[in-house]
Amino acid sequence: MIKVQGLKRGDTIGVVAPSKKVNSEDKELASNFVSCMKELGLKVVFSSDFGKSDEFNVSSSSPKDRAGNINSMFGDESISAIWLFQGGQTCNELLPYLDWDLISKNPKIIIGKSDCDVLLMAISKMCNFYTFHGCDAKYGNKKEFDYEYTQQYFEERLMKGNGDIVPYFPWKFMRENESMKFSGEIVG
């Protein structure tokens, strides 16, 4: 697996809505997220269909267009990372339209969660580079990028290259099951 290049001040993150459409509340949270990224010295651009809706009022555009946005961001040398805005139910529709050759030749950070995991895992498998399971590109709703831990380790891992994982002890699962042992390769 290929380790993708980290982010540095001045880099641009492309935000794509690969599944669920973006509503007016989401747009406000996205605007707040842009402010957070600016504080880290990063720029943010949005896909052309961000905030729009498909004919069924479910997704931001057709599967082909949403995949095209991802392909475009991988092909755009000015984009250093891609952040999948939020999940939904329609990410799997994009798989036949992704340009695996283009993506393989342009490995970069791609972050998402939930329904977007199907894209992250497919890209890891088909293109042989690491992808990142992380929060939605939102700030201001007391979840997602709002947590100090999330902000700190976004910067530690993706900007400074520190690979150490420090447990976040308020997570109940970790505290109540300290005797459990896990092994295996971490992917996604």
Coordinates of C-alpha atoms in Angstrom, one line a residue:
M1 CA 0.0 0.0 0.0
I2 CA 1.2 3.5 -0.9
K3 CA 1.3 6.2 1.8
V4 CA -0.1 9.4 0.3
Q5 CA 1.6 12.7 0.8
G6 CA 0.4 14.7 3.8
L7 CA -1.0 18.2 3.8
K8 CA 0.9 21.5 4.4
R9 CA -0.2 25.1 4.8
G10 CA -1.4 26.5 1.6
D11 CA -2.8 23.2 0.3
T12 CA -6.3 22.9 -1.1
I13 CA -9.0 20.4 0.1
G14 CA -11.7 19.5 -2.4
V15 CA -15.1 18.7 -0.8
V16 CA -17.4 16.4 -2.7
A17 CA -21.0 15.4 -1.9
P18 CA -20.8 11.8 -3.1
S19 CA -24.2 10.6 -1.8
K20 CA -26.8 12.5 0.2
K21 CA -27.8 15.9 -1.0
V22 CA -26.5 18.9 1.0
N23 CA -29.3 20.9 2.7
S24 CA -29.3 24.5 4.0
E25 CA -28.2 23.5 7.5
D26 CA -25.4 21.4 6.0
K27 CA -24.2 24.4 3.9
E28 CA -23.8 26.4 7.2
L29 CA -21.8 23.6 8.8
A30 CA -19.7 23.4 5.6
S31 CA -19.0 27.2 5.8
N32 CA -17.9 26.8 9.4
F33 CA -15.7 23.9 8.3
V34 CA -14.0 26.2 5.8
S35 CA -13.2 28.6 8.6
C36 CA -11.6 25.8 10.6
M37 CA -9.5 24.8 7.6
K38 CA -8.4 28.4 7.1
E39 CA -7.1 28.5 10.7
L40 CA -4.9 25.5 9.7
G41 CA -3.7 27.4 6.6
L42 CA -5.7 25.2 4.2
K43 CA -8.0 26.3 1.4
V44 CA -11.3 24.6 0.5
V45 CA -13.1 24.2 -2.8
F46 CA -16.4 22.5 -3.4
S47 CA -17.6 20.3 -6.2
S48 CA -19.8 21.9 -8.8
D49 CA -23.0 20.1 -7.6
F50 CA -22.5 20.9 -3.9
G51 CA -25.8 22.1 -2.5
K52 CA -27.8 20.9 -5.6
S53 CA -30.2 18.0 -5.8
D54 CA -30.8 15.2 -8.3
E55 CA -34.2 14.6 -10.0
F56 CA -35.3 12.4 -7.1
N57 CA -34.3 14.9 -4.4
V58 CA -32.0 12.4 -2.8
S59 CA -28.4 13.0 -4.0
S60 CA -26.5 16.0 -5.2
S61 CA -26.5 14.9 -8.9
S62 CA -26.5 11.7 -11.0
P63 CA -24.1 8.9 -10.1
K64 CA -22.1 9.6 -13.2
D65 CA -21.7 13.3 -12.3
R66 CA -20.9 12.6 -8.6
A67 CA -18.2 10.1 -9.7
G68 CA -17.0 12.7 -12.3
N69 CA -16.5 15.2 -9.4
I70 CA -14.3 12.7 -7.6
N71 CA -12.4 11.9 -10.8
S72 CA -11.9 15.6 -11.5
M73 CA -10.5 16.2 -8.0
F74 CA -8.1 13.3 -8.3
G75 CA -6.9 14.6 -11.7
D76 CA -6.6 18.2 -10.5
E77 CA -3.0 18.9 -9.3
S78 CA -4.1 21.9 -7.3
I79 CA -6.2 19.6 -5.0
S80 CA -4.1 18.0 -2.3
A81 CA -6.9 16.1 -0.5
I82 CA -10.5 15.1 -1.1
W83 CA -13.0 15.2 1.8
L84 CA -16.3 13.3 1.2
F85 CA -18.8 15.7 2.8
Q86 CA -21.2 13.1 4.2
G87 CA -22.7 9.7 3.7
G88 CA -26.2 8.8 2.6
Q89 CA -27.4 5.7 0.8
T90 CA -26.1 6.2 -2.8
C91 CA -22.3 6.1 -2.7
N92 CA -22.2 2.6 -4.2
E93 CA -23.8 4.0 -7.4
L94 CA -20.5 5.8 -8.1
L95 CA -18.3 2.7 -8.4
P96 CA -18.9 1.9 -12.1
Y97 CA -18.0 5.5 -13.0
L98 CA -14.8 6.0 -11.1
D99 CA -11.7 6.2 -13.2
W100 CA -9.5 3.7 -11.4
D101 CA -6.5 4.4 -13.7
L102 CA -6.7 8.2 -13.1
I103 CA -7.1 7.7 -9.3
S104 CA -4.2 5.2 -9.2
K105 CA -1.9 7.6 -10.9
N106 CA -2.8 10.5 -8.6
P107 CA -2.9 9.1 -5.0
K108 CA -3.9 11.7 -2.5
I109 CA -5.6 11.9 0.9
I110 CA -9.3 11.0 0.7
I111 CA -11.4 11.2 3.9
G112 CA -15.0 10.0 4.5
K113 CA -17.2 7.8 6.7
S114 CA -20.4 5.9 6.9
D115 CA -21.8 5.2 3.4
C116 CA -18.6 6.7 2.0
D117 CA -16.7 3.7 3.4
V118 CA -17.6 1.8 0.2
L119 CA -15.6 4.4 -1.8
L120 CA -12.7 4.4 0.6
M121 CA -12.4 0.6 0.6
A122 CA -12.8 0.3 -3.2
I123 CA -10.1 3.0 -3.8
S124 CA -7.7 1.3 -1.3
K125 CA -8.3 -2.1 -3.0
M126 CA -8.3 -0.9 -6.6
C127 CA -5.6 1.8 -6.4
N128 CA -3.3 0.4 -3.7
F129 CA -3.1 3.5 -1.4
Y130 CA -4.3 4.3 2.1
T131 CA -7.6 6.1 2.6
F132 CA -8.8 7.7 5.8
H133 CA -12.0 7.1 7.7
G134 CA -12.8 10.4 9.4
C135 CA -15.6 12.8 10.3
D136 CA -17.8 14.6 7.8
A137 CA -16.6 18.0 6.6
K138 CA -18.8 19.8 9.0
Y139 CA -18.3 22.1 12.0
G140 CA -20.8 23.6 14.5
N141 CA -23.2 20.8 15.3
K142 CA -21.4 19.4 18.4
K143 CA -20.1 16.4 16.4
E144 CA -17.9 15.8 13.4
F145 CA -14.9 18.3 13.3
D146 CA -16.1 20.0 16.5
Y147 CA -14.1 17.8 18.9
E148 CA -10.7 19.0 20.0
Y149 CA -9.4 15.5 19.7
T150 CA -10.5 15.3 16.1
Q151 CA -8.9 18.6 15.2
Q152 CA -5.7 17.8 17.0
Y153 CA -5.2 14.4 15.4
F154 CA -6.2 15.7 11.9
E155 CA -3.3 18.1 12.2
E156 CA -1.0 15.5 13.9
R157 CA -1.5 12.8 11.3
L158 CA -2.4 14.5 8.0
M159 CA -0.2 17.6 8.3
K160 CA 2.7 16.7 10.6
G161 CA 2.9 13.0 9.7
N162 CA 2.8 11.7 13.3
G163 CA 1.5 8.1 13.1
D164 CA 1.1 7.6 16.9
I165 CA -2.5 6.8 17.9
V166 CA -3.4 8.1 21.3
P167 CA -6.6 6.6 22.7
Y168 CA -9.5 9.0 23.4
F169 CA -10.5 7.7 26.8
P170 CA -14.1 9.1 27.0
W171 CA -14.9 6.4 24.4
K172 CA -17.0 3.9 26.4
F173 CA -16.1 0.9 24.4
M174 CA -12.4 1.4 25.1
R175 CA -12.9 1.9 28.8
E176 CA -15.3 -0.9 29.5
N177 CA -13.5 -3.5 27.5
E178 CA -9.9 -3.0 28.4
S179 CA -9.3 -6.7 28.7
M180 CA -10.3 -7.3 25.0
K181 CA -7.4 -7.8 22.6
F182 CA -7.6 -7.1 18.9
S183 CA -5.3 -7.8 16.0
G184 CA -5.2 -7.4 12.3
E185 CA -4.3 -4.9 9.7
I186 CA -6.0 -1.5 10.0
V187 CA -7.4 -0.3 6.7
G188 CA -9.7 2.4 5.6

